[in-house]
mmCIF file with all atom_site columns, C-alpha atoms in Angstrom:
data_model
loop_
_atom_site.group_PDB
_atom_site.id
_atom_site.type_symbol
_atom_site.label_atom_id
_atom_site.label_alt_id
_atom_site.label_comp_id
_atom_site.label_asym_id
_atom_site.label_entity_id
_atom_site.label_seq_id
_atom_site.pdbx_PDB_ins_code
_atom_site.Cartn_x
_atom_site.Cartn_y
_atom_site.Cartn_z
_atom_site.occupancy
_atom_site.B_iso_or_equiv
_atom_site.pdbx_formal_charge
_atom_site.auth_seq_id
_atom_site.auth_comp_id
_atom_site.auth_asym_id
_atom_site.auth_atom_id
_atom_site.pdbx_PDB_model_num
ATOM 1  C CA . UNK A 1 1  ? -0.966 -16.619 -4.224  1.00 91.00 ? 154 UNK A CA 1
ATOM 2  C CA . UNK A 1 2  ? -1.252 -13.839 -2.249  1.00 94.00 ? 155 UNK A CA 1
ATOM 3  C CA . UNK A 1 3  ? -1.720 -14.202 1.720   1.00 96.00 ? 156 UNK A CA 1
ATOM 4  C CA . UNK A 1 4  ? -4.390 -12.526 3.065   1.00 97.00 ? 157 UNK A CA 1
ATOM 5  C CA . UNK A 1 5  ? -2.855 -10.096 4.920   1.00 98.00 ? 158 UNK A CA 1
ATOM 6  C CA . UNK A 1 6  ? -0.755 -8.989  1.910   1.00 98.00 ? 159 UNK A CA 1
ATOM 7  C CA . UNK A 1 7  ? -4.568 -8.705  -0.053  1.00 97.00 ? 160 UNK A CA 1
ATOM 8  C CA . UNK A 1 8  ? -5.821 -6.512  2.919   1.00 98.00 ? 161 UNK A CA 1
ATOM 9  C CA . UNK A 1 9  ? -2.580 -4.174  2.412   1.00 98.00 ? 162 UNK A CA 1
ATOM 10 C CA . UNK A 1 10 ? -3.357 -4.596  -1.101  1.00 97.00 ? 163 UNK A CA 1
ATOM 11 C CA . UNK A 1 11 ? -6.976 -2.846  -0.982  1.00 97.00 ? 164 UNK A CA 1
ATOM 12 C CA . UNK A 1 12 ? -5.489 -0.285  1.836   1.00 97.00 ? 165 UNK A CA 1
ATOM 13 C CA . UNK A 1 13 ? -2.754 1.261   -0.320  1.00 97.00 ? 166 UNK A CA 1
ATOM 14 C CA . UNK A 1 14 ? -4.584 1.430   -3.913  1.00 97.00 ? 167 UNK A CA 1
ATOM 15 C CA . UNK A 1 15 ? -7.456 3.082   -1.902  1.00 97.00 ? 168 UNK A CA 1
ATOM 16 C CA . UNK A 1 16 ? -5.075 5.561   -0.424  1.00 96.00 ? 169 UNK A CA 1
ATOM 17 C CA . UNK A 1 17 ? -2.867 6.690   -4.370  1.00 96.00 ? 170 UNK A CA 1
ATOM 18 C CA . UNK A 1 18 ? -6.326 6.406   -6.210  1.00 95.00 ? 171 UNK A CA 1
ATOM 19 C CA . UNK A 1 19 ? -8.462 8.104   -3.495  1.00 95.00 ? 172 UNK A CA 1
ATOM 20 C CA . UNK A 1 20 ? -6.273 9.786   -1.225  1.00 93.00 ? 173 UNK A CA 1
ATOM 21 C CA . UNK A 1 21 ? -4.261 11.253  -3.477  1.00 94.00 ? 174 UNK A CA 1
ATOM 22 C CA . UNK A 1 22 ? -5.767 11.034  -6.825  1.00 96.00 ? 175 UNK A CA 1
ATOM 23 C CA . UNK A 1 23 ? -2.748 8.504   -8.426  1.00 97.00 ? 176 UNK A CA 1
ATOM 24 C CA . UNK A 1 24 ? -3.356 6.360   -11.598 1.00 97.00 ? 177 UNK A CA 1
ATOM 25 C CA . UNK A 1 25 ? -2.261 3.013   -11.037 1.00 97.00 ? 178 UNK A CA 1
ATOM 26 C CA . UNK A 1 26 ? -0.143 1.542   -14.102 1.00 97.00 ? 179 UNK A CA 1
ATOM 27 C CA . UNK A 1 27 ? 0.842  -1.998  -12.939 1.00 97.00 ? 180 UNK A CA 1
ATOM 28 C CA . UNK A 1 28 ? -0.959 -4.232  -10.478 1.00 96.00 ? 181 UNK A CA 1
ATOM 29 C CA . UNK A 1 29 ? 1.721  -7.506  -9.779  1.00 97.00 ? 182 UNK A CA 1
ATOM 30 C CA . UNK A 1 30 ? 2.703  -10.766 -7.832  1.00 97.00 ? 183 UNK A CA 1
ATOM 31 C CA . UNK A 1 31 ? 5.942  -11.877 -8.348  1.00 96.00 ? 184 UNK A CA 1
ATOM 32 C CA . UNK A 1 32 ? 6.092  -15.930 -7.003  1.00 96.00 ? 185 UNK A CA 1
ATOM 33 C CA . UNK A 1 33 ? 9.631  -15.777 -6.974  1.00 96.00 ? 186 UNK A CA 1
ATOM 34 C CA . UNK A 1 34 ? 9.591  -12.842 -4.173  1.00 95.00 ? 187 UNK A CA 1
ATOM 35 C CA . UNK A 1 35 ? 6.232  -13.494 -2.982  1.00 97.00 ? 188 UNK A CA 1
ATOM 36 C CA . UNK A 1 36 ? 5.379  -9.598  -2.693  1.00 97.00 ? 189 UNK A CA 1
ATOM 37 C CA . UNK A 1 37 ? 3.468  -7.222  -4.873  1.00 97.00 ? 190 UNK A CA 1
ATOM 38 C CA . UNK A 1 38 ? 4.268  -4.967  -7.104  1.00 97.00 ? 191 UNK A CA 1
ATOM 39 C CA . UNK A 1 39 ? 2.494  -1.723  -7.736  1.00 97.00 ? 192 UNK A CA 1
ATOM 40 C CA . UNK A 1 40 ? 3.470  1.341   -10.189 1.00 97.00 ? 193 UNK A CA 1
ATOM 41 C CA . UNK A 1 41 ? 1.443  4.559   -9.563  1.00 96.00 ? 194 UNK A CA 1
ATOM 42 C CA . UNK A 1 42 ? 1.858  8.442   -10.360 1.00 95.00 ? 195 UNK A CA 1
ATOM 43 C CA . UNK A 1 43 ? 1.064  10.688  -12.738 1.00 96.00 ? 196 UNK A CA 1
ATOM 44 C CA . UNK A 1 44 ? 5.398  9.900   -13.767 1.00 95.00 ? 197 UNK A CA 1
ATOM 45 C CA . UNK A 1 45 ? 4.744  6.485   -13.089 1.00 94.00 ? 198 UNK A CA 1
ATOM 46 C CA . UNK A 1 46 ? 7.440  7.580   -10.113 1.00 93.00 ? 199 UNK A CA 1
ATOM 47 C CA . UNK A 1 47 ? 5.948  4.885   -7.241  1.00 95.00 ? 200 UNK A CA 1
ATOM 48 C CA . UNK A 1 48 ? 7.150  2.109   -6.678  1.00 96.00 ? 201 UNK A CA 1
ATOM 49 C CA . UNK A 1 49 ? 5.433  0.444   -3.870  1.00 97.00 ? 202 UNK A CA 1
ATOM 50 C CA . UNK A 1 50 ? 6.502  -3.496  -2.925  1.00 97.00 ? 203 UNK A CA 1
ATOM 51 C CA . UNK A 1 51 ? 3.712  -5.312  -0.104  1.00 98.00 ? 204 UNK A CA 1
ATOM 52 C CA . UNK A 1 52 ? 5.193  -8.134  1.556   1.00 98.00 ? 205 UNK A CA 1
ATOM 53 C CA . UNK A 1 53 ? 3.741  -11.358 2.465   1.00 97.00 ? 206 UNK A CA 1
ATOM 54 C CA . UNK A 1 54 ? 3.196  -10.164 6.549   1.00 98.00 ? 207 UNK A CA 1
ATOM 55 C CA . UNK A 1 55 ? 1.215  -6.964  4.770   1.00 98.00 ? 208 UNK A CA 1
ATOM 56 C CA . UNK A 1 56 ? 3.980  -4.281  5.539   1.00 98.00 ? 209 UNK A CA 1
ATOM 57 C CA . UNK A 1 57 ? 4.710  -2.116  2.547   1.00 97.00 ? 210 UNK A CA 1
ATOM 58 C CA . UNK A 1 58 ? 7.998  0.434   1.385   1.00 96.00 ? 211 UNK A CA 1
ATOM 59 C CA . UNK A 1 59 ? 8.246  2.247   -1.477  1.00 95.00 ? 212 UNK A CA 1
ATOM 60 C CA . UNK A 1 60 ? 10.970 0.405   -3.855  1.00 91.00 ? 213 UNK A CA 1
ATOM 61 C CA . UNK A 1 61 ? 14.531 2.423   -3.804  1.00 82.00 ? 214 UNK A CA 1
ATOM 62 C CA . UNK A 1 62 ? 16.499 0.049   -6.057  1.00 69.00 ? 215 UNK A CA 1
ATOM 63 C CA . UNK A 1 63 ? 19.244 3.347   -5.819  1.00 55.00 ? 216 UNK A CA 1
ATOM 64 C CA . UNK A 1 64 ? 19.809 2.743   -2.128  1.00 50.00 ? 217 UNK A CA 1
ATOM 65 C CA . UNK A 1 65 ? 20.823 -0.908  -2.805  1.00 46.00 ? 218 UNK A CA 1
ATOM 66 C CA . UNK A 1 66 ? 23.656 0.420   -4.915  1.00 40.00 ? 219 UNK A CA 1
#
């Protein structure tokens, strides 16, 4: 379950792609493992956005972990 900090980032940063900057949003999820969310946006489906338990957020860069 999400905390509720993590829901409030949640709302903050769909408002801002879908609003802000007029992003579809392709996947919406909560891994239990990682306890952080997952969310997919862009036209190219080229966001990756990860929201940690505390509410902070990054964009995902799997590349820099190589």
């Amino acid at each position: 379950m999400p905390t509720a900090q993590q829901a409030l980032a949640c709302v903050r940063v769909c408002q801002m792609l879908s609003n802000g900057y007029h992003q579809p949003i392709h996947v919406f999820r909560y891994n239990q493992n990682t306890k952080t969310v997952f969310i997919l946006a862009g036209v190219t489906e080229s966001l990756e956005i990860l929201i940690f338990s505390d509410g902070q957020w990054g964009f995902n860069d799997d590349e820099a972990q190589l």
